[in-house]
Amino acid sequence: MYKKIIVAVDIAEFEKGERILRKASTLLDGGGSLLLLNVVENLPGYLVSDLSVDLIVKARQEAEQTLIDLKAKAGVTAEIEIREGSPAREILAAAEQRKADLIVVASHVPDFSNYFIGATADRIVRYAKCSVLIDR
């Protein structure tokens, strides 16, 4: 089993997030830890100049509240972290910083360029230095 698991959740996909969080909790060693992670994507510069800082802060707060709700609904103990940037890059960085031994991520229905598992999941699988579980 695993001692440090990162569960990367897209807050727009609450049901998938709940499913992978429950699955990850069954893979956790006694005394292990779960990190529930969401990445708020950076907006292009031309959009940021037109948006208020309050809108970006509100997006982070909404993400955090969604993860709190998700954790409560799944009935699991997990730390919560919100990051900003490219989802794949930030998930991989969190895994390295925390010395995770498993990343769990849900995959969406991909387009032609990422036919098998999706863009973010594809990058995580290619570059992770630990095991990765992709839930379809």
Coordinates of C-alpha atoms in Angstrom, one line a residue:
M1 CA 0.0 0.0 0.0
Y2 CA 1.0 3.7 0.0
K3 CA 2.1 6.1 2.7
K4 CA 1.7 9.5 0.9
I5 CA -1.1 9.8 -1.7
I6 CA -1.9 12.9 -3.7
V7 CA -5.5 13.0 -5.0
A8 CA -5.7 15.7 -7.7
V9 CA -9.3 16.9 -8.2
D10 CA -11.0 19.1 -10.8
I11 CA -13.6 20.9 -8.7
A12 CA -15.9 20.9 -11.8
E13 CA -16.1 17.1 -11.6
F14 CA -17.3 16.6 -8.0
E15 CA -18.5 13.1 -8.4
K16 CA -15.3 11.9 -10.0
G17 CA -13.4 13.6 -7.2
E18 CA -15.4 11.8 -4.6
R19 CA -14.9 8.5 -6.3
I20 CA -11.1 8.9 -6.6
L21 CA -10.8 10.2 -3.0
R22 CA -12.6 7.1 -1.7
K23 CA -10.5 4.8 -3.9
A24 CA -7.3 6.5 -2.6
S25 CA -8.3 6.1 1.0
T26 CA -8.6 2.3 0.5
L27 CA -5.0 2.3 -0.8
L28 CA -3.5 4.2 2.1
D29 CA -1.3 2.5 4.7
G30 CA -2.2 2.9 8.4
G31 CA -0.6 6.1 9.5
G32 CA -0.3 7.3 5.9
S33 CA -1.5 10.7 4.6
L34 CA -3.8 12.0 1.8
L35 CA -3.4 15.3 0.1
L36 CA -6.5 16.6 -1.7
L37 CA -5.1 18.9 -4.3
N38 CA -6.8 21.4 -6.8
V39 CA -4.9 23.6 -9.2
V40 CA -6.5 26.9 -10.3
E41 CA -5.2 27.5 -13.7
N42 CA -3.5 30.8 -14.5
L43 CA -5.4 33.1 -16.8
P44 CA -3.7 34.6 -19.9
G45 CA -2.3 38.1 -19.2
Y46 CA -4.7 39.8 -21.5
L47 CA -7.6 38.5 -19.4
V48 CA -6.0 39.2 -16.0
S49 CA -5.7 42.9 -16.7
D50 CA -9.5 43.0 -17.2
L51 CA -10.4 41.0 -14.1
S52 CA -10.3 42.2 -10.5
V53 CA -8.1 40.5 -7.9
D54 CA -11.3 39.7 -6.0
L55 CA -12.4 37.3 -8.8
I56 CA -9.2 35.3 -8.6
V57 CA -9.3 35.2 -4.8
K58 CA -13.0 34.1 -5.0
A59 CA -11.9 31.2 -7.4
R60 CA -9.4 30.0 -4.8
Q61 CA -12.0 30.2 -2.0
E62 CA -14.5 28.3 -4.1
A63 CA -12.0 25.6 -4.8
E64 CA -11.1 25.3 -1.1
Q65 CA -14.7 25.1 0.0
T66 CA -15.5 22.5 -2.7
L67 CA -12.5 20.4 -1.4
I68 CA -13.8 20.7 2.2
D69 CA -17.2 19.6 1.1
L70 CA -15.7 16.7 -0.9
K71 CA -13.7 15.5 2.0
A72 CA -16.7 15.7 4.3
K73 CA -19.0 13.8 1.9
A74 CA -16.3 11.1 1.3
G75 CA -15.8 10.8 5.1
V76 CA -12.0 10.8 4.8
T77 CA -9.2 12.6 6.6
A78 CA -7.1 14.6 4.2
E79 CA -5.0 17.7 4.0
I80 CA -6.2 20.3 1.4
E81 CA -4.0 22.3 -0.9
I82 CA -4.8 24.8 -3.6
R83 CA -2.1 25.7 -6.1
E84 CA -2.1 28.1 -9.1
G85 CA -0.6 27.3 -12.5
S86 CA -0.5 24.5 -15.0
P87 CA -2.4 21.5 -13.5
A88 CA 0.1 18.8 -14.6
R89 CA 3.2 20.9 -13.6
E90 CA 1.7 21.7 -10.1
I91 CA 0.5 18.2 -9.4
L92 CA 4.0 16.8 -10.3
A93 CA 5.6 19.5 -8.1
A94 CA 3.4 18.7 -5.1
A95 CA 4.2 15.0 -5.5
E96 CA 8.0 15.7 -5.5
Q97 CA 7.9 18.2 -2.7
R98 CA 5.8 15.9 -0.5
K99 CA 7.7 12.7 -1.6
A100 CA 4.4 11.1 -2.6
D101 CA 4.4 7.5 -3.6
L102 CA 1.1 7.6 -5.5
I103 CA -0.8 10.3 -7.5
V104 CA -4.5 9.5 -8.1
V105 CA -6.2 11.5 -10.9
A106 CA -9.4 11.2 -12.8
S107 CA -9.3 11.3 -16.6
H108 CA -11.9 13.1 -18.7
V109 CA -13.0 12.0 -22.2
P110 CA -10.0 13.1 -24.3
D111 CA -9.9 14.7 -27.7
F112 CA -8.0 13.3 -30.6
S113 CA -4.6 14.7 -29.6
N114 CA -4.8 12.9 -26.2
Y115 CA -6.9 9.9 -27.3
F116 CA -6.2 7.5 -24.5
I117 CA -6.3 9.4 -21.2
G118 CA -6.4 13.2 -21.5
A119 CA -3.9 16.0 -21.5
T120 CA -3.3 16.5 -17.8
A121 CA -3.3 12.8 -17.0
D122 CA -1.1 12.1 -19.9
R123 CA 1.6 14.6 -18.7
I124 CA 1.4 13.2 -15.2
V125 CA 1.9 9.6 -16.3
R126 CA 4.8 10.6 -18.5
Y127 CA 6.7 12.7 -16.0
A128 CA 5.8 11.4 -12.5
K129 CA 8.6 9.9 -10.4
C130 CA 6.1 7.8 -8.4
S131 CA 3.2 5.5 -9.2
V132 CA 0.1 7.0 -10.9
L133 CA -3.5 5.7 -10.8
I134 CA -5.7 7.1 -13.5
D135 CA -9.4 6.6 -12.9
R136 CA -11.6 6.6 -16.0

